[in-house]
């Protein structure tokens, strides 16, 4: 297995995972996009004595951003190839534990702090917070790596479904109740209003997406130091590069007259919410009293219903879920998936699959019943 730039990135993540650093794979890939980590034009940072040409062009001439799923597969490939030993355990105090990551992403998407209690219950009920489940052991017979960030986000999606159902009906009726309560009791702790949160987050995510798309459109794929196959091609390649640079300068003076903004320092947070901002209200301190009810000594959700993201898994040994089609799901569920998918820079179907796997662990009895019914119906068809 020959080394490449994507495999180098996978190797970097393995070192971060070994040290249990406070950085996820999605953060690492985003830092690459924001050019905090050399990737597209990594060869430009090499010293002058390192002359790259010929086959080197095929290695370092990267023309696409790193993909989460691709890098994730390469992480397992590299770890297995190097025959790495069992990685240090992910304990409850570790940043990569689902309880801590859930807290981080709840803050990121401006959801109430009280939701953390529910996400912890989901983590405990599914067993995904156990040390054995979170451990990465490349030399084991069934080597697996947990998608720590995607898993934590999927837990939040399940918690939102437990609270609001997300069927394009219940969440809005609960919002009406919260809105009426907040108008009558302005001095009390406000109840969480799903509709108001949706409006704030939609505006914020649309602005973020627009900036992200503009940055991608303006990105220069050709580096200052062009790569060439041989010494014969060198003068031609450099001459073309000079022409491209001169044209870019001419167009930049015509189109973009604004001064270049300094690059921000890398941060694991893409959104910052403060109580003082009136245009972008913060929902962290809002109460879930409108969607919870007291039963004895415990709190339960007023919503007693739940719909599973999917009940159909592949018949093969891979246990993958069926393809995600937006038309089959509510608009609220689509919005939640799109929101988190953009934050992690992953495909919506990738997150939907993780949500389905967590639901399968949470509702084992329900899945077993549906599987038995489907097997009985298949037998009946045979006879």
Coordinates of N, CA and C in Angstrom, one line a residue, residues 196-311:
X196 N -39.3 29.1 16.6 CA -38.3 30.2 16.7 C -36.9 29.8 16.5
X197 N -36.6 28.6 17.1 CA -35.2 28.1 16.9 C -34.9 27.7 15.4
X198 N -35.9 27.2 14.8 CA -35.8 26.8 13.4 C -35.5 28.0 12.5
X199 N -36.3 29.1 12.8 CA -36.1 30.3 12.0 C -34.7 30.9 12.2
X200 N -34.2 30.9 13.4 CA -32.9 31.5 13.7 C -31.8 30.6 13.1
X201 N -31.9 29.3 13.2 CA -30.9 28.4 12.7 C -30.9 28.4 11.2
X202 N -32.1 28.5 10.6 CA -32.1 28.4 9.1 C -31.4 29.7 8.5
X203 N -31.7 30.8 9.1 CA -31.0 32.0 8.7 C -29.5 31.9 8.8
X204 N -29.1 31.4 10.0 CA -27.6 31.3 10.3 C -26.9 30.3 9.4
X205 N -27.6 29.2 9.1 CA -27.0 28.2 8.3 C -26.9 28.6 6.8
X206 N -28.0 29.3 6.4 CA -28.0 29.8 5.0 C -26.9 30.8 4.8
X207 N -26.6 31.7 5.7 CA -25.5 32.6 5.6 C -24.2 31.9 5.6
X208 N -24.0 30.9 6.4 CA -22.8 30.2 6.5 C -22.6 29.4 5.2
X209 N -23.6 28.8 4.7 CA -23.5 28.0 3.4 C -23.1 28.9 2.3
X210 N -23.7 30.1 2.2 CA -23.4 31.1 1.1 C -21.9 31.5 1.2
X211 N -21.4 31.8 2.3 CA -20.0 32.1 2.5 C -19.1 30.9 2.1
X212 N -19.5 29.7 2.5 CA -18.7 28.5 2.2 C -18.7 28.3 0.7
X213 N -19.8 28.4 0.0 CA -19.9 28.2 -1.4 C -19.1 29.3 -2.2
X214 N -19.1 30.6 -1.7 CA -18.3 31.6 -2.3 C -16.8 31.3 -2.2
X215 N -16.4 30.9 -1.0 CA -15.0 30.6 -0.8 C -14.6 29.4 -1.7
X216 N -15.4 28.4 -1.9 CA -15.1 27.3 -2.7 C -15.0 27.8 -4.2
X217 N -15.9 28.7 -4.6 CA -15.9 29.2 -6.0 C -14.6 30.0 -6.3
X218 N -14.1 30.7 -5.3 CA -12.9 31.6 -5.5 C -11.6 30.8 -5.3
X219 N -11.7 29.6 -4.8 CA -10.5 28.9 -4.5 C -9.6 28.6 -5.7
X220 N -8.3 28.9 -5.6 CA -7.4 28.7 -6.7 C -6.8 27.3 -6.6
X221 N -7.2 26.4 -7.6 CA -6.7 25.0 -7.6 C -5.3 24.9 -8.1
X222 N -4.8 25.9 -8.8 CA -3.4 25.8 -9.3 C -2.5 26.5 -8.3
X223 N -1.4 25.9 -7.9 CA -0.5 26.5 -7.0 C 0.5 27.4 -7.6
X224 N 1.2 28.2 -6.7 CA 2.2 29.1 -7.2 C 3.4 28.4 -7.8
X225 N 3.7 27.2 -7.3 CA 4.8 26.4 -7.8 C 4.1 25.2 -8.6
X226 N 4.0 25.4 -10.0 CA 3.4 24.3 -10.8 C 4.2 23.0 -10.8
X227 N 3.5 21.9 -10.9 CA 4.2 20.6 -11.1 C 4.3 20.3 -12.6
X228 N 5.3 19.6 -13.0 CA 5.6 19.2 -14.4 C 6.1 17.8 -14.4
X229 N 5.9 17.1 -15.5 CA 6.4 15.7 -15.7 C 7.9 15.6 -15.9
X230 N 8.5 16.5 -16.7 CA 9.9 16.4 -17.0 C 10.5 17.8 -17.2
X231 N 11.8 17.9 -17.3 CA 12.5 19.2 -17.5 C 12.1 19.9 -18.8
X232 N 11.7 19.1 -19.8 CA 11.3 19.7 -21.1 C 10.0 20.5 -20.9
X233 N 9.1 19.9 -20.1 CA 7.8 20.6 -19.9 C 7.9 21.8 -19.0
X234 N 9.0 22.0 -18.2 CA 9.1 23.0 -17.2 C 8.9 24.4 -17.7
X235 N 9.6 24.9 -18.8 CA 9.4 26.3 -19.3 C 8.0 26.6 -19.7
X236 N 7.3 25.5 -20.4 CA 6.0 25.7 -20.9 C 5.0 25.9 -19.7
X237 N 5.2 25.0 -18.7 CA 4.3 25.0 -17.5 C 4.4 26.4 -16.8
X238 N 5.6 26.9 -16.6 CA 5.9 28.1 -15.9 C 5.3 29.3 -16.7
X239 N 5.4 29.3 -18.0 CA 4.9 30.4 -18.8 C 3.4 30.4 -18.7
X240 N 2.7 29.3 -18.8 CA 1.3 29.2 -18.6 C 0.9 29.7 -17.2
X241 N 1.7 29.4 -16.2 CA 1.3 29.8 -14.9 C 1.4 31.3 -14.7
X242 N 2.4 31.9 -15.4 CA 2.6 33.4 -15.3 C 1.4 34.1 -16.0
X243 N 0.9 33.5 -17.1 CA -0.3 34.1 -17.8 C -1.5 34.0 -16.9
X244 N -1.7 32.9 -16.2 CA -2.8 32.7 -15.3 C -2.8 33.7 -14.2
X245 N -1.6 33.9 -13.6 CA -1.5 34.8 -12.5 C -1.8 36.2 -12.9
X246 N -1.3 36.6 -14.0 CA -1.6 38.0 -14.5 C -3.1 38.2 -14.8
X247 N -3.7 37.2 -15.4 CA -5.2 37.3 -15.6 C -5.9 37.4 -14.3
X248 N -5.5 36.6 -13.3 CA -6.2 36.6 -12.0 C -6.1 37.9 -11.4
X249 N -4.9 38.6 -11.5 CA -4.7 39.9 -10.9 C -5.6 40.9 -11.5
X250 N -5.8 40.8 -12.9 CA -6.6 41.8 -13.6 C -8.1 41.6 -13.2
X251 N -8.5 40.4 -13.1 CA -9.9 40.1 -12.8 C -10.2 40.5 -11.3
X252 N -9.2 40.3 -10.4 CA -9.4 40.6 -9.0 C -9.6 42.1 -8.8
X253 N -8.9 42.9 -9.5 CA -9.0 44.3 -9.4 C -10.4 44.8 -9.9
X254 N -10.9 44.1 -10.9 CA -12.3 44.5 -11.4 C -13.4 44.0 -10.5
X255 N -13.3 42.8 -10.1 CA -14.4 42.1 -9.4 C -14.3 42.4 -7.9
X256 N -13.2 42.1 -7.2 CA -13.1 42.2 -5.8 C -12.2 43.3 -5.4
X257 N -12.8 44.5 -5.1 CA -12.1 45.7 -4.7 C -11.9 45.7 -3.2
X258 N -12.7 44.9 -2.4 CA -12.6 44.9 -1.0 C -11.3 44.3 -0.5
X259 N -10.7 44.8 0.6 CA -9.4 44.3 1.1 C -9.6 42.8 1.6
X260 N -8.5 42.0 1.5 CA -8.6 40.7 1.9 C -8.7 40.6 3.5
X261 N -9.6 39.8 3.9 CA -9.8 39.6 5.4 C -8.8 38.6 5.9
X262 N -8.2 38.9 7.1 CA -7.2 38.0 7.7 C -7.8 36.7 8.0
X263 N -7.1 35.6 7.8 CA -7.5 34.3 8.1 C -7.7 34.1 9.6
X264 N -8.9 33.6 10.0 CA -9.2 33.3 11.4 C -8.5 32.1 11.9
X265 N -8.2 32.1 13.2 CA -7.6 31.0 13.8 C -8.5 29.8 13.8
X266 N -7.9 28.6 13.7 CA -8.8 27.4 13.7 C -9.6 27.2 15.0
X267 N -10.8 26.8 14.9 CA -11.7 26.6 16.1 C -12.6 25.4 15.8
X268 N -12.9 24.7 16.9 CA -13.8 23.5 16.7 C -15.3 24.0 16.7
X269 N -15.5 25.3 17.0 CA -16.9 25.8 16.9 C -17.0 26.7 15.7
X270 N -18.1 26.5 14.9 CA -18.4 27.3 13.7 C -19.4 28.4 14.1
X271 N -20.2 28.2 15.1 CA -21.2 29.2 15.6 C -20.9 29.6 17.0
X272 N -21.1 30.9 17.3 CA -21.0 31.4 18.7 C -22.3 32.1 19.0
X273 N -22.9 31.6 20.1 CA -24.2 32.2 20.5 C -24.1 32.9 21.8
X274 N -24.6 34.1 21.9 CA -24.5 34.9 23.1 C -25.9 35.5 23.5
X275 N -26.1 35.6 24.8 CA -27.4 36.1 25.3 C -27.7 37.6 24.8
X276 N -26.6 38.3 24.6 CA -26.8 39.8 24.3 C -27.2 40.0 22.9
X277 N -27.0 39.1 22.0 CA -27.3 39.3 20.6 C -28.8 39.2 20.4
X278 N -29.5 40.3 20.0 CA -30.9 40.3 19.8 C -31.4 39.7 18.5
X279 N -30.5 39.8 17.5 CA -30.8 39.3 16.1 C -30.7 37.8 16.1
X280 N -29.7 37.3 16.8 CA -29.6 35.8 16.9 C -29.7 35.3 18.3
X281 N -30.9 35.1 18.8 CA -31.1 34.8 20.2 C -30.5 33.4 20.6
X282 N -30.1 33.3 21.8 CA -29.4 32.1 22.3 C -30.5 31.3 23.1
X283 N -30.6 30.0 22.8 CA -31.6 29.1 23.4 C -31.0 28.2 24.4
X284 N -29.7 28.4 24.8 CA -29.1 27.5 25.7 C -29.8 27.4 27.1
X285 N -30.3 28.5 27.6 CA -30.9 28.6 28.9 C -32.4 28.4 28.9
X286 N -32.9 28.1 27.7 CA -34.4 27.9 27.6 C -34.8 26.5 28.2
X287 N -36.0 26.5 28.7 CA -36.5 25.3 29.4 C -37.2 24.3 28.5
X288 N -37.2 23.1 28.8 CA -37.9 22.0 28.1 C -39.2 21.6 28.8
X289 N -39.6 22.5 29.7 CA -40.8 22.2 30.5 C -42.1 22.0 29.7
X290 N -42.1 22.7 28.5 CA -43.3 22.6 27.6 C -43.4 21.3 26.9
X291 N -42.3 20.5 26.9 CA -42.3 19.2 26.2 C -42.1 18.0 27.1
X292 N -41.9 18.3 28.4 CA -41.7 17.3 29.4 C -42.8 17.4 30.5
X293 N -43.1 16.3 31.1 CA -44.1 16.2 32.1 C -43.6 15.4 33.3
X294 N -44.0 15.7 34.5 CA -43.6 15.0 35.7 C -44.5 13.8 35.9
X295 N -43.8 12.6 36.1 CA -44.5 11.4 36.4 C -43.8 10.7 37.5
X296 N -44.4 10.9 38.7 CA -43.7 10.4 39.9 C -42.5 11.3 40.2
X297 N -41.3 10.6 40.3 CA -40.1 11.3 40.6 C -39.3 11.6 39.3
X298 N -39.8 11.2 38.2 CA -39.0 11.3 36.9 C -39.8 12.2 36.0
X299 N -39.0 12.7 35.0 CA -39.6 13.5 33.9 C -39.7 12.7 32.7
X300 N -40.9 12.8 32.0 CA -41.1 12.0 30.7 C -41.5 13.0 29.6
X301 N -41.3 12.6 28.4 CA -41.7 13.4 27.3 C -43.2 13.4 27.1
X302 N -43.8 14.5 26.8 CA -45.3 14.5 26.5 C -45.6 13.8 25.2
X303 N -44.6 13.7 24.3 CA -44.7 13.0 23.1 C -44.5 11.5 23.4
X304 N -45.6 10.7 23.2 CA -45.5 9.2 23.5 C -45.2 8.4 22.2
X305 N -45.2 9.1 21.1 CA -45.0 8.4 19.8 C -43.5 8.5 19.3
X306 N -43.2 7.6 18.4 CA -41.9 7.6 17.7 C -42.0 6.9 16.4
X307 N -41.4 7.5 15.4 CA -41.3 6.7 14.1 C -39.8 6.4 13.8
X308 N -39.6 5.2 13.4 CA -38.2 4.8 13.1 C -37.8 5.3 11.7
X309 N -36.5 5.7 11.6 CA -36.0 6.2 10.4 C -36.0 5.2 9.3
X310 N -35.8 4.0 9.6 CA -35.9 2.9 8.7 C -36.1 1.6 9.4
X311 N -36.8 0.6 8.8 CA -36.9 -0.7 9.4 C -36.3 -1.8 8.4

